[in-house]
Every structure is written in C-alpha cells, then in structure tokens.
C-alpha cells in the first residue's frame, strides 16, 4: 500500500467550545480569564498496515489532560469504531502531542476538558460494504431478533463481536442491530450508547439516515437527562436541511431542558459501569453519588481549568466552585456497579 491511498485527520474539540449551557456573559468572562492551550506539536497517527491492506477505516475518541508543561497525560478512550489496531495507533500518537499550556491570570494551569476524535480514512479505496461472512451472521441475527429468539440472537452477537478487526460499515450495521435489541429489551441507555456510536461516523451515510440517527439520539439524551450531550446533538440536527420542519419542536424541547436545569428539582441520572468507568457532563455545581450497588473507588472531576481526584463512598456530595468551568466526571469502579448521579438545584 502506498502513501497516496490513505490519510488520518484529527478534529480537536477543546473545552472552551459551546457544549455547556452557559450564558453569553459567562462565556465572555470565561474567555477573558483563561487562555486555552495551543498545539505546538501534534503528530499524525500512523495508519495500521493491516487496516490499510484491508481498506479498513475507523475512528477513536479520547479525553486527555494537558499539564502545566504542555504534555499530554491521563488519556481515556471514550469510544471507538471497534478496531483495536486503529485505537492503539491513535493513542500512541496523542501521547507524543505537545501544547503551549493553558494560562489563567498569567499562570500555566492544567487543561482537562479536551476531547479529540481521530478519523482514519482511505482515499477512494475504502470498503463501504460488508463481507459475506459478516452478512451471513447479520442476516441470521436479524431473523432471530424478528422472531424474538433472543438466545439465538445473543449467540450470534458473541460470534460477531469476536471479530478483532471490523470494517466501519460492518460496525455501523452491528451498532444498529444492538440498538434495536436494546429497544426491544427496554434498555434506553444501551440503545442510546449504540446509536451514538453510529452518530460518530455519520459521514458514511446519507442525510436521511443522519437525521434518523441524530433525531433518536437527541430524544433519548433528553429523556435520560444527558442535557449537555443533547444540546450538542441539537446543534448538529439543525444543520441538516431535512430537520427544517422540526425546528419549532426542537426549540421547545431545548427550552424545557433549560427550564429543568434552572429549576429547584434534583436531576437524577441512573448509571452503571460496563467496563472501567462511567462518565457524564455536569450542568450544575453540586452533585451526589447515591444508591451504589457494587463498588466505586475513584471520582475524577475534569473541568476546563481544574482537576481533582477523589475517593468515593455512598451518598458523598461534592460542591464545585463556580470558577471551575465546563466540568465532566469520570467514575471508576467494578464492572456492573450501578448508582445514581444526582445534580442538586443551583442556589438562588
């Protein structure tokens, strides 16, 4: 494979973006005191040889911390298209990145709310379809789901998930199937998880499919009180021409979301840890972790200009200073641990 066949692109989404539901005045104040980090050296990932030979594309999303010296540390894989070699190549490159550190009132500080998506794309020769082997299993899984033979369906899913390397189109089909299964099981959180993975590679589908996926993601995010993410999805939706007839409906939903955030009611989110951690973007400055069933051991609070790591006990409450901007939390514990995140009303 020659160099002309492939390229890798990085899309950086730094913390000073518009994801957080803050007022124009707050945004102005934030930008006047904090200077975000500037990239000095950002090495492009090497396209894995095996992926290039197979014309296999993919993506990976990471969160990371930029320390006071401008080096990258504490890299967390947030999501990926499923190809382990692509994820490994992306993380290896990020470790070598270097920034001019963020500054607050003239002092270098950590910059913690940094998210990057690395896309691995082929020039014109990528595999857009699926393999015969995949299609055979996929068709059987669809039949099992339609006939509600869930034992057979789960058996086929294990076989499909055992694939170490999967084409992007195959991963999208698999995620759609998993979303349909989660909906059948009444598990909205898992349904959202799988639809969101499709949403991360929408450039490979047509506009009607983009609208369908984003519309479902938006509704589920609102229903599950994932308000920061819902606002980001809303911004993507209104860019689609096919969304024009729904503008009024979307605006009404966003207005209700903002009303909930500013209300005197608790915002309760049900959570569970599937593998290593669970994460959420906060809309309020005070929160608790309650009803822990299992074991949680670490809370990593990452804000635009601050970061703190805490131990966790049931019913612990944290109050974040208003000067900490755009905060997210990463909760670590044993797999299958469930708990509630409660965001408490803001002080009036």
Coordinates of C-alpha atoms in Angstrom, one line a residue:
X1 CA 0.0 0.0 0.0
X2 CA 1.4 3.4 -0.9
X3 CA 1.1 6.7 0.9
X4 CA -1.3 8.0 -1.6
X5 CA -4.1 5.6 -0.6
X6 CA -4.7 6.9 2.9
X7 CA -4.7 9.7 5.4
X8 CA -5.5 10.4 9.0
X9 CA -7.3 13.5 10.2
X10 CA -7.8 14.9 13.7
X11 CA -10.7 17.0 14.9
X12 CA -10.0 18.7 18.2
X13 CA -12.9 19.8 20.4
X14 CA -11.3 21.9 23.2
X15 CA -13.1 22.8 26.4
X16 CA -13.9 26.3 25.5
X17 CA -16.5 25.2 23.0
X18 CA -20.2 25.8 23.2
X19 CA -21.3 22.4 24.6
X20 CA -22.0 23.8 28.1
X21 CA -25.3 25.6 28.8
X22 CA -23.9 28.9 30.0
X23 CA -25.0 32.4 29.3
X24 CA -23.2 34.8 26.8
X25 CA -21.9 36.8 29.8
X26 CA -20.4 33.7 31.4
X27 CA -18.8 32.7 28.2
X28 CA -17.3 36.2 27.9
X29 CA -16.0 36.1 31.4
X30 CA -14.5 32.6 30.9
X31 CA -12.6 33.6 27.8
X32 CA -11.3 36.8 29.4
X33 CA -9.5 34.9 32.2
X34 CA -8.5 31.6 30.6
X35 CA -6.2 31.2 27.5
X36 CA -6.7 27.7 26.1
X37 CA -3.7 25.6 25.2
X38 CA -2.2 25.9 21.7
X39 CA -0.9 22.9 19.9
X40 CA 2.9 23.1 19.3
X41 CA 3.4 19.5 18.1
X42 CA 0.6 17.2 17.0
X43 CA 1.9 14.1 15.4
X44 CA -0.4 12.4 12.9
X45 CA -1.1 8.7 13.7
X46 CA 0.4 6.0 11.5
X47 CA -2.3 4.1 9.6
X48 CA -2.0 0.5 10.8
X49 CA -0.6 -1.7 8.0
X50 CA -3.2 -4.4 8.4
X51 CA -6.1 -1.8 8.3
X52 CA -4.6 -0.2 5.1
X53 CA -4.3 -3.6 3.4
X54 CA -7.9 -4.4 4.2
X55 CA -9.0 -0.9 3.1
X56 CA -10.4 -0.7 6.7
X57 CA -11.4 2.7 8.1
X58 CA -12.2 3.7 11.6
X59 CA -12.2 6.3 14.4
X60 CA -11.4 6.7 18.1
X61 CA -12.4 9.4 20.6
X62 CA -10.2 10.3 23.6
X63 CA -10.3 12.6 26.5
X64 CA -7.0 13.8 27.9
X65 CA -5.3 16.2 30.3
X66 CA -2.7 18.9 29.2
X67 CA -0.5 19.5 32.1
X68 CA 1.3 22.8 33.1
X69 CA 4.3 21.9 30.9
X70 CA 2.1 21.3 27.9
X71 CA 2.4 17.5 27.8
X72 CA -0.5 15.1 27.4
X73 CA -1.4 12.8 30.2
X74 CA -4.2 10.7 31.6
X75 CA -5.6 9.7 28.2
X76 CA -9.0 8.0 28.4
X77 CA -10.6 6.1 25.5
X78 CA -14.2 7.4 25.3
X79 CA -15.4 5.4 22.3
X80 CA -14.2 3.8 19.0
X81 CA -15.3 2.1 15.9
X82 CA -14.1 -1.2 17.3
X83 CA -10.7 -1.8 15.5
X84 CA -8.1 -2.3 18.2
X85 CA -5.2 -1.5 15.9
X86 CA -6.7 1.8 14.9
X87 CA -7.4 2.7 18.6
X88 CA -3.8 1.8 19.5
X89 CA -2.3 3.8 16.7
X90 CA -4.4 6.9 17.7
X91 CA -3.5 6.7 21.4
X92 CA 0.2 6.3 20.6
X93 CA 0.2 9.5 18.6
X94 CA -1.7 11.5 21.2
X95 CA 0.9 10.6 23.8
X96 CA 3.5 12.4 21.7
X97 CA 1.5 15.7 21.3
X98 CA 2.7 18.8 23.0
X99 CA 0.9 22.1 23.7
X100 CA 1.6 25.6 24.9
X101 CA -0.1 25.2 28.2
X102 CA -3.4 26.9 29.1
X103 CA -3.0 30.1 31.1
X104 CA -5.2 31.5 33.9
X105 CA -4.5 35.0 35.1
X106 CA -0.9 34.7 33.8
X107 CA -0.2 31.3 35.3
X108 CA 0.1 27.9 33.5
X109 CA -2.7 25.5 34.5
X110 CA -3.9 22.1 33.7
X111 CA -6.5 22.0 30.8
X112 CA -8.7 19.0 31.5
X113 CA -11.7 19.1 29.2
X114 CA -10.0 18.2 26.0
X115 CA -11.7 15.7 23.6
X116 CA -10.3 14.6 20.3
X117 CA -11.7 12.4 17.5
X118 CA -9.2 10.8 15.2
X119 CA -10.6 9.6 11.9
X120 CA -8.8 7.0 9.8
X121 CA -9.9 7.4 6.2
X122 CA -8.8 5.8 2.8
X123 CA -8.6 7.8 -0.4
X124 CA -11.3 6.4 -2.6
X125 CA -10.5 2.7 -2.0
X126 CA -12.2 2.1 1.4
X127 CA -14.5 -0.8 1.9
X128 CA -18.1 0.6 2.0
X129 CA -19.9 -2.7 2.1
X130 CA -19.7 -5.8 4.4
X131 CA -18.0 -9.1 4.0
X132 CA -20.0 -12.2 3.1
X133 CA -19.1 -13.8 6.4
X134 CA -20.5 -10.8 8.3
X135 CA -23.6 -10.5 6.2
X136 CA -24.4 -14.2 6.7
X137 CA -24.3 -13.8 10.5
X138 CA -26.0 -10.4 10.4
X139 CA -29.0 -11.8 8.4
X140 CA -29.3 -14.7 10.9
X141 CA -29.2 -12.2 13.8
X142 CA -31.9 -10.1 12.2
X143 CA -34.1 -13.2 11.7
X144 CA -33.6 -14.2 15.4
X145 CA -34.5 -10.7 16.6
X146 CA -37.6 -10.6 14.4
X147 CA -38.8 -13.9 15.7
X148 CA -37.8 -13.0 19.3
X149 CA -35.4 -15.9 19.6
X150 CA -33.2 -13.8 21.9
X151 CA -31.0 -16.8 23.0
X152 CA -30.0 -17.4 19.4
X153 CA -29.6 -13.7 18.8
X154 CA -27.2 -13.3 21.7
X155 CA -25.2 -16.3 20.5
X156 CA -24.8 -14.7 17.1
X157 CA -23.8 -11.4 18.7
X158 CA -21.0 -13.1 20.5
X159 CA -19.7 -14.5 17.2
X160 CA -19.9 -11.1 15.5
X161 CA -18.3 -9.3 18.4
X162 CA -15.4 -11.7 18.4
X163 CA -14.1 -10.1 15.2
X164 CA -10.9 -8.2 16.2
X165 CA -11.0 -6.0 13.1
X166 CA -14.2 -4.8 11.7
X167 CA -14.9 -2.5 8.7
X168 CA -16.6 0.7 9.6
X169 CA -19.8 -0.2 7.6
X170 CA -19.9 -3.5 9.5
X171 CA -19.6 -1.8 12.8
X172 CA -22.4 0.6 11.9
X173 CA -24.7 -2.3 11.0
X174 CA -23.8 -4.1 14.2
X175 CA -24.5 -1.0 16.3
X176 CA -27.9 -0.5 14.6
X177 CA -28.7 -4.1 15.4
X178 CA -27.6 -3.7 19.0
X179 CA -29.7 -0.5 19.3
X180 CA -32.8 -2.4 18.0
X181 CA -32.2 -5.2 20.5
X182 CA -31.7 -2.7 23.4
X183 CA -35.0 -1.1 22.4
X184 CA -36.7 -4.5 22.4
X185 CA -35.3 -5.1 25.9
X186 CA -36.5 -1.7 27.1
X187 CA -32.9 -0.6 27.9
X188 CA -32.8 3.1 26.7
X189 CA -29.3 3.7 28.0
X190 CA -27.9 0.9 25.9
X191 CA -30.0 1.9 22.9
X192 CA -28.5 5.4 23.1
X193 CA -25.0 4.0 23.5
X194 CA -25.2 2.1 20.3
X195 CA -27.0 4.9 18.3
X196 CA -24.3 7.3 19.5
X197 CA -21.6 5.1 18.0
X198 CA -23.3 5.3 14.7
X199 CA -23.6 9.1 15.1
X200 CA -19.8 9.2 15.4
X201 CA -19.4 8.1 11.7
X202 CA -22.4 9.8 10.0
X203 CA -20.3 10.9 7.1
X204 CA -20.6 7.4 5.7
X205 CA -24.4 7.5 5.5
X206 CA -26.9 9.7 3.6
X207 CA -28.7 12.8 5.1
X208 CA -32.0 10.9 5.7
X209 CA -30.1 8.3 7.8
X210 CA -28.1 11.1 9.5
X211 CA -31.4 12.8 10.6
X212 CA -32.9 9.5 11.7
X213 CA -30.0 8.6 13.9
X214 CA -29.5 12.1 15.4
X215 CA -33.2 12.5 16.0
X216 CA -33.3 9.3 18.0
X217 CA -30.1 10.2 19.9
X218 CA -31.5 13.7 20.8
X219 CA -34.8 12.3 22.1
X220 CA -33.0 9.7 24.2
X221 CA -30.4 12.1 25.6
X222 CA -33.2 14.4 26.7
X223 CA -35.2 11.6 28.2
X224 CA -32.1 10.3 30.1
X225 CA -31.2 13.8 31.4
X226 CA -28.0 14.0 29.4
X227 CA -28.5 17.6 28.7
X228 CA -25.0 18.8 27.6
X229 CA -24.9 16.0 25.1
X230 CA -28.5 16.7 24.0
X231 CA -27.6 20.3 23.3
X232 CA -24.6 19.3 21.2
X233 CA -26.8 16.9 19.2
X234 CA -29.3 19.6 18.7
X235 CA -26.6 21.8 17.1
X236 CA -25.9 19.1 14.7
X237 CA -29.5 18.4 13.9
X238 CA -30.4 22.0 13.0
X239 CA -27.6 22.0 10.4
X240 CA -29.5 19.3 8.3
X241 CA -31.9 20.6 5.7
X242 CA -34.3 17.7 6.5
X243 CA -34.6 19.0 10.1
X244 CA -36.1 22.3 9.0
X245 CA -39.8 21.2 9.6
X246 CA -38.9 20.2 13.1
X247 CA -37.1 23.5 14.2
X248 CA -40.0 24.7 16.4
X249 CA -40.3 21.3 18.1
X250 CA -36.6 21.1 18.8
X251 CA -36.6 24.7 20.1
X252 CA -39.4 23.8 22.5
X253 CA -37.5 20.8 23.8
X254 CA -34.4 22.8 24.4
X255 CA -36.4 25.5 26.2
X256 CA -37.8 22.8 28.5
X257 CA -34.3 21.4 29.1
X258 CA -33.0 24.9 30.1
X259 CA -36.0 25.2 32.4
X260 CA -35.2 21.9 34.1
X261 CA -31.6 22.9 34.6
X262 CA -32.6 26.1 36.3
X263 CA -35.4 24.6 38.4
X264 CA -35.4 23.7 42.1
X265 CA -35.7 20.0 41.4
X266 CA -33.0 17.4 41.6
X267 CA -31.7 15.9 38.3
X268 CA -31.3 12.2 38.7
X269 CA -29.4 10.0 36.3
X270 CA -29.2 6.2 36.6
X271 CA -25.7 4.9 35.8
X272 CA -23.8 1.7 35.7
X273 CA -20.2 0.7 34.9
X274 CA -19.9 -1.7 32.0
X275 CA -16.1 -1.9 31.9
X276 CA -13.7 0.5 33.7
X277 CA -15.6 3.8 34.2
X278 CA -18.8 5.8 33.6
X279 CA -18.7 9.5 32.6
X280 CA -21.1 12.5 32.4
X281 CA -21.0 16.2 31.7
X282 CA -22.4 18.3 34.5
X283 CA -25.0 21.1 34.2
X284 CA -24.9 22.0 37.9
X285 CA -22.2 22.7 40.5
X286 CA -23.3 20.4 43.3
X287 CA -23.9 16.6 42.9
X288 CA -24.0 13.3 44.8
X289 CA -23.4 9.7 44.1
X290 CA -26.0 7.6 45.8
X291 CA -27.6 4.1 45.8
X292 CA -24.3 2.4 45.0
X293 CA -24.7 -1.3 44.3
X294 CA -21.3 -2.8 43.8
X295 CA -18.0 -1.0 44.3
X296 CA -16.9 2.5 43.2
X297 CA -13.4 3.7 44.2
X298 CA -12.4 6.8 42.3
X299 CA -14.1 10.1 41.1
X300 CA -12.1 12.1 38.5
X301 CA -13.6 15.6 38.2
X302 CA -12.2 17.3 35.0
X303 CA -13.0 20.9 34.4
X304 CA -11.7 23.4 31.9
X305 CA -9.2 24.9 34.4
X306 CA -9.2 22.5 37.3
X307 CA -8.9 18.8 38.0
X308 CA -9.4 16.8 41.2
X309 CA -9.5 13.1 42.0
X310 CA -11.5 11.8 45.0
X311 CA -12.3 8.5 46.7
X312 CA -15.9 7.6 46.6
X313 CA -18.4 6.5 49.4
X314 CA -22.1 6.1 49.1
X315 CA -24.1 9.3 49.4
X316 CA -21.0 11.5 49.1
X317 CA -21.7 15.1 47.9
X318 CA -19.4 17.4 46.1
X319 CA -19.8 21.2 45.5
X320 CA -17.7 22.6 42.6
X321 CA -16.7 26.3 42.8
X322 CA -18.4 28.4 40.1
X323 CA -15.0 29.3 38.8
X324 CA -14.5 25.7 37.6
X325 CA -15.8 25.7 34.1
X326 CA -17.3 23.0 31.8
X327 CA -17.0 20.1 34.3
X328 CA -17.2 16.4 33.5
X329 CA -16.9 13.5 35.9
X330 CA -15.4 10.0 35.4
X331 CA -16.5 7.5 37.9
X332 CA -14.3 4.3 38.3
X333 CA -15.4 1.1 39.9
X334 CA -16.0 -2.6 39.4
X335 CA -17.9 -3.7 36.3
X336 CA -21.7 -4.0 36.7
X337 CA -21.7 -1.5 39.6
X338 CA -24.9 0.7 39.5
X339 CA -25.5 4.0 41.1
X340 CA -27.3 7.3 40.8
X341 CA -25.8 10.7 39.9
X342 CA -27.9 13.4 41.5
X343 CA -27.3 17.0 40.4
X344 CA -28.7 19.3 43.1
X345 CA -30.5 22.7 42.4
X346 CA -28.4 25.7 42.0
X347 CA -28.5 28.3 44.7
X348 CA -30.9 31.2 44.0

